[in-house]
Structure formats: structure tokens, C-alpha cells
Coordinates of C-alpha atoms in Angstrom, one line a residue:
X23 CA -33.3 120.9 -25.1
X24 CA -34.6 124.3 -24.4
X25 CA -32.4 126.9 -22.8
X26 CA -34.5 126.9 -19.7
X27 CA -34.2 123.1 -19.3
X28 CA -30.3 123.2 -19.6
X29 CA -30.1 125.8 -16.8
X30 CA -32.2 123.6 -14.5
X31 CA -29.9 120.6 -15.1
X32 CA -26.8 122.5 -14.3
X33 CA -28.2 123.8 -11.1
X34 CA -29.2 120.3 -10.0
X35 CA -25.6 119.0 -10.8
X36 CA -23.9 121.8 -8.8
X37 CA -26.3 121.1 -5.8
X38 CA -25.4 117.3 -5.8
X39 CA -21.6 118.0 -6.0
X40 CA -21.7 120.4 -3.0
X41 CA -23.4 117.7 -0.8
X42 CA -20.5 115.0 -1.3
X43 CA -18.2 114.1 1.8
X44 CA -14.5 113.9 0.7
X45 CA -11.8 112.4 3.1
X46 CA -8.0 112.5 2.9
X47 CA -6.0 109.2 3.3
X48 CA -5.0 110.2 6.8
X49 CA -8.5 111.0 7.8
X50 CA -9.8 107.7 6.4
X51 CA -7.0 105.7 8.1
X52 CA -7.7 107.5 11.4
X53 CA -11.4 106.6 11.1
X54 CA -10.5 102.9 10.4
X55 CA -8.1 103.0 13.4
X56 CA -10.7 104.4 15.7
X57 CA -13.4 101.9 14.6
X58 CA -11.0 98.9 14.5
X59 CA -9.3 99.5 17.8
X60 CA -12.6 100.1 19.6
X61 CA -14.0 96.9 18.3
X62 CA -11.0 94.6 18.8
X63 CA -9.5 95.2 22.2
X64 CA -8.6 92.9 25.1
X65 CA -8.3 89.9 22.8
X66 CA -6.7 86.5 23.4
X67 CA -5.2 85.1 20.2
X68 CA -3.3 81.8 19.7
X69 CA -0.8 81.2 16.9
X70 CA 2.8 80.4 16.0
X71 CA 5.6 82.9 16.1
X72 CA 7.7 83.6 13.0
X73 CA 10.0 86.4 11.8
X74 CA 10.9 87.2 15.4
X75 CA 13.3 90.1 15.8
X76 CA 14.4 92.2 18.7
X77 CA 16.3 95.4 17.8
X78 CA 18.5 97.4 20.2
X79 CA 15.4 99.4 21.3
X80 CA 14.2 96.3 23.2
X81 CA 10.8 96.1 21.4
X82 CA 9.8 92.7 20.0
X83 CA 8.5 92.4 16.4
X84 CA 7.0 89.2 15.0
X85 CA 4.3 87.6 12.9
X86 CA 1.6 85.5 14.5
X87 CA 0.2 82.9 12.1
X88 CA -1.7 79.7 11.6
X89 CA -2.2 77.5 8.6
X90 CA -4.5 80.0 6.8
X91 CA -3.6 83.5 7.9
X92 CA -1.0 85.7 9.5
X93 CA -1.0 88.8 11.6
X94 CA 1.8 91.3 12.3
X95 CA 2.5 91.9 16.0
X96 CA 4.5 94.1 18.3
X97 CA 5.4 93.9 21.9
X98 CA 6.9 97.0 23.3
X99 CA 9.9 97.1 25.7
X100 CA 7.7 97.9 28.7
X101 CA 5.9 94.6 28.2
X102 CA 8.9 92.5 27.3
X103 CA 10.5 93.1 30.7
X104 CA 7.9 90.7 32.2
X105 CA 8.7 87.8 29.9
X106 CA 10.2 84.8 31.6
X107 CA 11.2 83.0 28.4
X108 CA 12.9 83.9 25.1
X109 CA 10.4 84.0 22.2
X110 CA 11.6 82.4 19.0
X111 CA 10.4 81.2 15.6
X112 CA 8.2 78.2 15.6
X113 CA 7.0 78.6 19.2
X114 CA 3.3 78.3 19.8
X115 CA 2.1 81.1 22.0
X116 CA -1.1 82.6 23.5
X117 CA -1.1 86.4 23.4
X118 CA -3.3 89.1 25.0
X119 CA -3.5 92.6 23.5
X120 CA -5.3 95.0 21.2
X121 CA -5.6 95.3 17.4
X122 CA -4.1 98.6 16.3
X123 CA -3.5 100.4 13.0
X124 CA 0.0 101.5 12.1
X125 CA -0.9 104.7 10.2
X126 CA 2.3 105.3 8.2
X127 CA 1.8 102.0 6.3
X128 CA -2.0 101.7 6.7
X129 CA -1.5 98.2 8.1
X130 CA -3.2 96.7 11.1
X131 CA -1.4 94.7 13.8
X132 CA -1.8 93.3 17.2
X133 CA -0.1 95.1 20.1
X134 CA 0.7 92.4 22.7
X135 CA 0.7 93.1 26.4
X136 CA 1.1 89.5 27.6
X137 CA 2.6 86.4 26.0
X138 CA 2.5 82.8 27.3
X139 CA 3.8 79.7 25.6
X140 CA 1.4 77.0 24.7
X141 CA 2.1 73.6 26.2
X142 CA 5.0 74.1 28.7
X143 CA 4.7 77.0 31.0
X144 CA 6.8 80.2 30.6
X145 CA 8.9 79.4 33.7
X146 CA 9.7 75.9 32.5
X147 CA 10.8 77.2 29.1
X148 CA 12.8 79.9 30.7
X149 CA 14.4 77.3 33.0
X150 CA 15.4 75.1 30.0
X151 CA 16.7 78.0 27.9
X152 CA 18.9 79.3 30.7
X153 CA 20.1 75.9 31.6
X154 CA 21.1 75.2 28.0
X155 CA 22.8 78.6 27.7
X156 CA 24.9 78.2 30.9
X157 CA 25.8 74.6 30.0
X158 CA 27.2 75.7 26.7
X159 CA 29.4 78.2 28.6
X160 CA 30.8 75.5 30.8
X161 CA 29.3 76.7 34.1
X162 CA 28.1 73.2 35.0
X163 CA 31.4 71.4 34.2
X164 CA 32.7 69.1 36.9
X165 CA 36.2 70.3 36.3
X166 CA 35.4 73.7 37.8
X167 CA 33.8 72.2 40.9
X168 CA 35.8 72.7 44.1
X169 CA 35.9 70.4 47.1
X170 CA 34.7 71.6 50.5
X171 CA 37.3 72.1 53.2
X172 CA 37.8 69.3 55.7
X173 CA 37.6 71.4 58.9
X174 CA 36.0 74.8 58.1
X175 CA 36.5 77.6 60.7
X176 CA 34.1 80.2 59.3
X177 CA 30.9 79.7 57.2
X178 CA 28.7 82.3 55.5
X179 CA 25.0 81.7 54.8
X180 CA 22.8 83.6 52.3
X181 CA 19.2 83.0 53.2
X182 CA 16.1 84.5 54.9
X183 CA 16.9 85.1 58.6
X184 CA 13.3 84.2 59.6
X185 CA 12.8 81.0 57.5
X186 CA 13.0 77.4 58.6
X187 CA 16.1 76.8 56.5
X188 CA 18.4 78.9 58.7
X189 CA 17.0 77.2 61.9
X190 CA 17.7 73.8 60.5
X191 CA 21.2 74.7 59.4
X192 CA 22.2 76.3 62.7
X193 CA 20.8 73.4 64.7
X194 CA 23.0 70.9 62.8
X195 CA 26.1 73.1 62.9
X196 CA 25.8 73.7 66.6
X197 CA 25.4 70.0 67.3
X198 CA 28.4 69.1 65.3
X199 CA 30.7 72.0 65.9
X200 CA 29.6 74.4 68.7
X201 CA 32.5 76.8 68.2
X202 CA 32.1 77.2 64.5
X203 CA 31.8 80.9 63.4
X204 CA 28.7 81.5 61.2
X205 CA 27.7 84.7 59.5
X206 CA 24.2 85.1 58.0
X207 CA 23.6 87.5 55.2
X208 CA 19.8 88.3 55.3
X209 CA 18.2 88.1 51.9
X210 CA 14.7 87.6 50.5
X211 CA 14.4 84.2 48.9
X212 CA 11.1 84.8 47.1
X213 CA 9.7 87.7 45.1
X214 CA 10.9 90.3 42.6
X215 CA 13.8 91.5 44.7
X216 CA 15.0 88.1 45.9
X217 CA 17.4 87.4 43.0
X218 CA 19.2 90.7 43.4
X219 CA 19.6 90.3 47.2
X220 CA 20.9 86.7 46.9
X221 CA 23.4 87.8 44.2
X222 CA 24.5 90.7 46.3
X223 CA 24.9 88.5 49.4
X224 CA 27.3 86.2 47.6
X225 CA 29.4 89.1 46.3
X226 CA 29.5 90.8 49.7
X227 CA 30.6 87.7 51.6
X228 CA 33.3 87.2 48.9
X229 CA 34.5 90.7 49.4
X230 CA 34.6 90.3 53.2
X231 CA 36.7 87.2 52.8
X232 CA 37.8 84.7 55.5
X233 CA 35.1 82.2 54.8
X234 CA 35.9 78.5 54.1
X235 CA 32.5 77.8 52.5
X236 CA 29.2 79.5 51.7
X237 CA 25.7 78.0 51.9
X238 CA 22.9 79.5 49.7
X239 CA 19.6 78.1 51.0
X240 CA 15.8 78.2 51.4
X241 CA 13.1 75.8 52.3
X242 CA 10.7 74.0 50.1
X243 CA 8.0 75.6 47.9
X244 CA 6.4 75.5 44.4
X245 CA 8.4 76.0 41.2
X246 CA 7.3 79.6 41.2
X247 CA 8.4 80.1 44.8
X248 CA 11.9 78.8 44.1
X249 CA 12.2 80.8 40.9
X250 CA 14.7 83.3 42.3
X251 CA 17.3 80.6 42.3
X252 CA 16.7 80.1 38.6
X253 CA 17.6 83.6 37.7
X254 CA 20.7 84.2 35.6
X255 CA 22.1 86.8 38.0
X256 CA 22.2 84.3 40.8
X257 CA 23.9 81.7 38.6
X258 CA 26.5 84.2 37.6
X259 CA 27.2 85.3 41.2
X260 CA 27.7 81.6 42.2
X261 CA 30.0 80.9 39.3
X262 CA 32.2 83.9 40.0
X263 CA 32.5 83.2 43.7
X264 CA 36.0 82.6 45.0
X265 CA 34.6 80.6 47.9
X266 CA 33.2 77.0 47.5
X267 CA 29.3 77.2 47.5
X268 CA 26.8 74.7 48.6
X269 CA 23.3 75.1 47.1
X270 CA 20.5 73.9 49.4
X271 CA 17.2 74.9 47.8
X272 CA 13.9 73.3 48.5
X273 CA 13.5 69.5 49.0
X274 CA 15.4 66.6 47.5
X275 CA 13.1 66.5 44.4
X276 CA 13.6 70.2 43.6
X277 CA 16.4 71.2 41.2
X278 CA 17.3 74.8 40.4
X279 CA 19.9 76.4 38.2
X280 CA 21.8 77.3 41.4
X281 CA 22.2 73.6 42.1
X282 CA 23.9 73.0 38.7
X283 CA 26.3 75.9 39.0
X284 CA 27.2 75.4 42.7
X285 CA 30.3 73.4 43.7
X286 CA 28.1 71.0 45.8
X287 CA 24.3 70.4 45.7
X288 CA 22.6 69.5 49.0
X289 CA 19.1 68.0 48.9
X290 CA 18.0 70.0 51.9
X291 CA 19.4 72.8 54.1
X292 CA 20.0 70.3 56.9
X293 CA 22.0 68.1 54.6
X294 CA 24.0 71.2 53.5
X295 CA 25.1 71.7 57.1
X296 CA 26.0 68.0 57.4
X297 CA 28.1 68.2 54.3
X298 CA 30.0 71.3 55.4
X299 CA 30.8 69.9 58.9
X300 CA 31.5 66.2 59.2
X301 CA 30.6 64.3 62.4
X302 CA 33.5 63.6 64.7
X303 CA 33.1 59.8 64.3
X304 CA 33.2 60.2 60.5
X305 CA 36.2 62.4 60.7
X306 CA 38.1 59.9 63.0
X307 CA 37.2 57.1 60.6
X308 CA 38.4 59.1 57.6
X309 CA 41.7 60.0 59.3
X310 CA 42.2 56.3 60.2
X311 CA 41.6 55.3 56.5
X312 CA 44.0 58.0 55.4
X313 CA 46.6 56.8 57.9
X314 CA 46.3 53.3 56.6
X315 CA 46.7 54.4 53.0
X316 CA 49.7 56.5 54.1
X317 CA 51.3 53.5 55.8
X318 CA 50.7 51.3 52.7
X319 CA 52.0 54.0 50.4
X320 CA 55.2 54.5 52.5
X321 CA 55.8 50.7 52.7
X322 CA 55.4 50.5 48.9
X323 CA 57.7 53.4 48.4
X324 CA 60.3 52.0 50.7
X325 CA 60.2 48.6 48.9
X326 CA 60.4 50.4 45.5
X327 CA 63.5 52.4 46.7
X328 CA 65.1 49.3 48.2
X329 CA 64.6 47.5 44.9
X330 CA 66.0 50.4 43.0
X331 CA 69.0 50.6 45.3
X332 CA 69.7 46.9 44.7
X333 CA 69.4 47.3 41.0
X334 CA 71.9 50.3 41.1
X335 CA 74.3 48.4 43.3
X336 CA 74.2 45.3 41.1
X337 CA 74.7 47.4 37.9
X338 CA 77.6 46.3 35.8
X339 CA 79.3 49.6 36.1
X340 CA 79.6 49.2 39.8
X341 CA 80.3 45.5 39.5
X342 CA 83.2 46.3 37.1
X343 CA 84.7 48.9 39.5
X344 CA 84.4 46.5 42.4
X345 CA 86.0 43.7 40.4
X346 CA 88.9 45.9 39.5
X347 CA 89.4 47.0 43.1
X348 CA 89.3 43.4 44.2
X349 CA 91.9 42.4 41.6
X350 CA 94.2 45.2 42.8
X351 CA 93.8 44.2 46.4
X352 CA 94.6 40.6 45.5
X353 CA 97.7 41.8 43.7
X354 CA 98.8 43.9 46.7
X355 CA 98.4 40.8 48.9
X356 CA 100.6 38.8 46.6
X357 CA 103.3 41.5 46.6
X358 CA 103.3 41.7 50.4
X359 CA 103.4 37.9 50.6
X360 CA 106.4 37.8 48.2
X361 CA 108.2 40.6 50.1
X362 CA 107.8 38.7 53.4
X363 CA 109.0 35.5 51.9
X364 CA 112.2 37.2 50.5
X365 CA 112.9 38.8 53.9
X366 CA 112.4 35.6 55.7
X367 CA 114.8 33.8 53.4
X368 CA 117.4 36.6 53.8
X369 CA 117.1 36.4 57.6
X370 CA 117.4 32.6 57.5
X371 CA 120.6 32.8 55.5
X372 CA 122.1 35.4 57.8
X373 CA 121.2 33.2 60.8
X374 CA 122.9 30.2 59.2
X375 CA 126.0 32.3 58.5
X376 CA 126.0 33.5 62.1
X377 CA 125.7 29.9 63.3
X378 CA 128.7 28.8 61.2
X379 CA 130.8 31.7 62.4
X380 CA 129.9 31.0 65.9
X381 CA 131.0 27.4 65.5
X382 CA 134.3 28.5 63.9
X383 CA 134.9 31.0 66.7
X384 CA 134.1 28.4 69.3
X385 CA 136.6 26.0 67.6
X386 CA 139.5 28.5 67.2
X387 CA 139.2 30.7 70.3
X388 CA 141.7 33.1 69.0
X389 CA 141.3 36.8 69.9
X390 CA 142.1 38.0 66.5
X391 CA 139.8 35.6 64.9
X392 CA 137.3 36.7 67.4
X393 CA 137.8 40.3 66.5
X394 CA 137.7 39.5 62.8
X395 CA 134.6 37.5 63.3
X396 CA 133.1 40.4 65.3
X397 CA 134.0 42.8 62.5
X398 CA 132.6 40.4 59.9
X399 CA 129.5 40.0 62.0
X400 CA 129.1 43.7 62.2
X401 CA 129.5 44.1 58.5
X402 CA 127.0 41.3 57.9
X403 CA 124.7 42.9 60.4
X404 CA 125.0 46.2 58.6
X405 CA 124.4 44.5 55.3
X406 CA 121.5 42.7 56.8
X407 CA 120.1 46.0 58.1
X408 CA 120.6 47.7 54.7
X409 CA 119.1 44.8 52.8
X410 CA 116.1 44.7 55.2
X411 CA 115.6 48.4 54.8
X412 CA 115.9 48.3 51.1
X413 CA 113.5 45.4 50.9
X414 CA 111.1 47.2 53.2
X415 CA 111.5 50.4 51.2
X416 CA 111.1 48.6 47.9
X417 CA 108.1 46.7 49.1
X418 CA 106.6 50.0 50.5
X419 CA 107.1 51.8 47.2
X420 CA 105.4 48.9 45.4
X421 CA 102.6 49.0 47.8
X422 CA 102.2 52.8 47.5
X423 CA 102.3 52.6 43.7
X424 CA 99.6 49.9 43.7
X425 CA 97.5 51.9 46.1
X426 CA 97.9 55.1 43.9
X427 CA 96.9 53.1 40.9
X428 CA 94.0 51.6 42.8
X429 CA 92.8 55.1 43.8
X430 CA 93.2 56.3 40.2
X431 CA 91.0 53.5 38.9
X432 CA 88.4 54.0 41.7
X433 CA 85.1 55.6 40.5
X434 CA 85.2 57.7 43.7
X435 CA 88.5 59.2 42.8
X436 CA 87.1 60.1 39.3
X437 CA 84.1 61.7 41.0
X438 CA 86.5 63.6 43.3
X439 CA 88.1 65.3 40.3
X440 CA 84.8 66.9 39.3
X441 CA 83.3 64.1 37.1
X442 CA 79.9 62.6 37.6
X443 CA 77.9 59.5 36.8
X444 CA 74.7 60.3 34.8
X445 CA 71.8 57.9 35.2
X446 CA 68.6 57.7 33.2
X447 CA 65.2 57.4 35.0
X448 CA 65.4 53.6 34.3
X449 CA 68.8 53.4 36.1
X450 CA 70.9 53.2 32.9
X451 CA 74.4 54.7 33.0
X452 CA 74.6 57.1 30.1
X453 CA 77.8 57.3 28.0
X454 CA 76.4 59.1 24.9
X455 CA 74.4 62.4 24.9
X456 CA 72.0 60.9 22.3
X457 CA 70.8 58.3 24.8
X458 CA 68.9 61.1 26.6
X459 CA 65.8 62.9 25.3
X460 CA 64.7 66.5 25.9
X461 CA 62.5 66.9 29.0
X462 CA 63.8 63.6 30.5
X463 CA 64.7 63.7 34.2
X464 CA 68.2 62.4 34.9
X465 CA 70.2 61.7 38.1
X466 CA 73.8 62.8 38.4
X467 CA 76.0 61.2 41.2
X468 CA 78.8 63.5 42.3
X469 CA 81.7 63.1 44.7
X470 CA 79.4 64.3 47.5
X471 CA 75.7 63.8 46.9
X472 CA 73.8 63.9 43.7
X473 CA 71.5 66.0 41.5
X474 CA 68.2 65.6 39.8
X475 CA 68.2 67.4 36.4
X476 CA 65.9 67.9 33.4
X477 CA 67.3 67.8 29.9
X478 CA 66.8 71.0 28.0
X479 CA 68.8 70.1 24.9
X480 CA 70.8 67.3 23.4
X481 CA 74.1 68.0 21.6
X482 CA 75.6 64.9 19.8
X483 CA 79.3 64.4 19.7
X484 CA 81.0 66.8 17.3
X485 CA 78.2 69.3 17.2
X486 CA 79.3 72.8 18.3
X487 CA 77.6 74.6 21.2
X488 CA 75.3 77.3 19.9
X489 CA 75.0 80.8 21.3
X490 CA 71.6 80.1 22.9
X491 CA 73.1 77.3 25.0
X492 CA 76.0 79.5 26.1
X493 CA 73.6 82.3 27.0
X494 CA 71.4 79.9 29.0
X495 CA 74.5 79.2 31.2

């Protein structure tokens, strides 16, 4: 090639190089971002959620996919505040948002502003999720439900002061109990602020105190209208209330989370008032039934106590003591009888001797003999008196000894010396410590009265008392 031709080629190459447009990676990504976001905005996209995560920032990250493709997605905290349900893996959703480019990774994603579940509505899913959560925590358990008072003196109501519900409740309460004190806490029952005001009303009335029952109520409406009573804050406030709560929301076919948590669920506000305050006729009938039950219970208890007393009296321990007493009494009667017989024979003999002496005196009629006879008679009389005294004293001592022995053998005398009779719950007289069990309730009969005791420990015969037992005394 000629020198002139080479120079021309070099000049053409330099001119072509200076006309090229060169972009950096950031510039190219920005261009793609501008074109992509301007072309794909305000989109509705349907898909299935996967890889759902929600870090402490409150943002929601996920992948939206179908059977052929997947798309990363993000929903920032400002948008997640409006979610009524909890997104999770496998949930089919319909999202609205914009396609954006995340420049640090050069990846495109969809920024979601709204999310709705496919199939069931968002509110229905939120209802079921909260219901399942609170049920796991035990807030619906029947064991924590409290009964309403029989005759309330003061009732608190949380509801709208202008709605039909408060009018229905007050009408029923006034008809059944005109002097009942009622305090209404005004609260919105529909709208964004309703849940907060209802929860606050429950807490305020609990702090005021003096209420026998609370009614949380509103009239009928759509599922969305009643949603305030499905909020978790309202459920928590009802569960933490120290006052029994009646939930009366909507009509009989409407069920809310508040109904499940409350102590009593009323189908309507009017029914709530009827549940809280019974009619006089119903109350009289109820008192009559309770009176009949009390009479039957008392009669049964008296029969049980009478039978138990008979069993105790007929127990062989008392029977043996009674038999021993009867034997001693019979022996005493025999001793007295023998003493009287001996005394009668002695007196008969003396009388016979006196008769003989009298006949001899009558026959002799001698003064000396009379004097001797008189002296003998006096001696015999003295002997008779001494013998009678001795017989009486001997008999008295025998009787006293028998009485003393009888008193010694009497169970009452043993009890008077500080001893007691220990009976099991079945009426068995205990003679061995091992016949009782720890925790068993025993009855101890003392000289005066008795005791009901519970066994704390059992020490068999021969086992030493430990320090803990001495300290417990």
C-alpha cells in the first residue's frame, strides 16, 4: 500500500472510534430502570407466594411464582400496615404494584402496594388466622369463662351512644330492673378508630371498678362493618378484663372473635340485657328450685349422719364397753342383794333371841334376872348395832370399790385422763399407726368434744421421732 493510502485509512479509523457511545454499568442499569419502570407500572399480577420473610424492619420480601416463572417482590412497611391477613408460603395472591430495578444487584422486582388473597377474602383469612392463634393460647377455653352474677347492681356498657343497640339494651334493663345503675362508655363501633376505643372502654371500666358485668355491643351489619370486634386488641382487652363480659355483636348468625373470648355470647343486644338481668318470675322459680334442692340435700345429709351415728354406736368398741359396764352393774346388784340378805338374817336371829329372853323374863319375874336380861339385851343391842354398822361399812366399801373399778374401766374415764379415740373416715377405731395413711382425715373423740385432723406423717411402732417432726410441733 502506498504511504498516502495508509494515512487515509488511519484517519478513517480514528474518526469512527471518536463517534462510539460508551456507557458505564451504572448508566446502563439506570437506563434500563427508567425504561422498564415507565413501561410496567400499575400492574395487577397473580401468583403464589414463596420464600416469604419479614425482617425487623417491617418490610415484606417474597417470591411471586407460577408453574413456569418467578418474580422477586417487596412490600414496604408503609404498605404492609394495611394488610388484614398474614401472608405465607403457598398462599395464592393478587398483587398491585410497579416493576422496579434494584440497581445494586441489577435485578428487577415488583414493588407491591396492595395484596389480596385469591379465593377467600383478606378479612376472612385474617379472621381465621387470629381465631387459630387465640385458640392455641387458650383464650377460648371454657375453663376460663366466668358466670354472670345473679343480681347485678351496676352494669357497664361499651357501645355507640347513638346506635340502636344501646336503646334496645336500656329498654330491657329498665323493664326488668328500673333501679339498676348503668354506665355507658361511648365508643365508635365501626371504622379505623373503633377497635382502639372499644379496647380502651373495657380497660377504663375495669379501672373504675364496682361493676358486676360489662356488655360490649353493637347492632347488625356486614362482615366488614363488624370487623372492629375481630381485632386482636379487642380480644386481648376482653381476655384481660377482671369483670365478666357479655359480647352482643350483630345478629344471631354473626360470630366475631369477641364472641369466642367473652365469658358469655349473646345473639343480640336485647338478649344480652335479658341474660344479665333475669325476670322476676324466672328468679322466683330458680329460688324455689334451689330451695327444693337444699331441702333434699339437708334431708339426705341428716339421714347420712343418722346412719353414721348408728354405725358408731353399734361399733364393737362401744358395745364391749357397754357390756363391761352392764356386767359390773349386775355384780354390784348381787353384792347389794347378798348384803341385805345377811343383814336380814342377823336381825331375824336377834329378834328370835329377844323373844326367847322375853319369855324367860316373863316366866321368872325376878328383878336380878330382869336386870341381867336387860344388860344382856343391851349388850346384844350393842353387838347388833356394831354388826349392822360393820355390815353396812363392809358393803359400802365393796360397793365403792366396784364403782371405782367400773369408772376405771369406763371409756369416758380413760378419755378424762387425756386419752382419745381415733376413728378413720370409714368409722374404724384405729389401734395401730400403720392403719392410717398420709393425707387421710381422721376424727378424734376427747373427753369433751372431738377433733378433725389430717395425717401429715405415719410413724410405725418402734420408729424414733425425727427432728422434722419435733420441729413441726
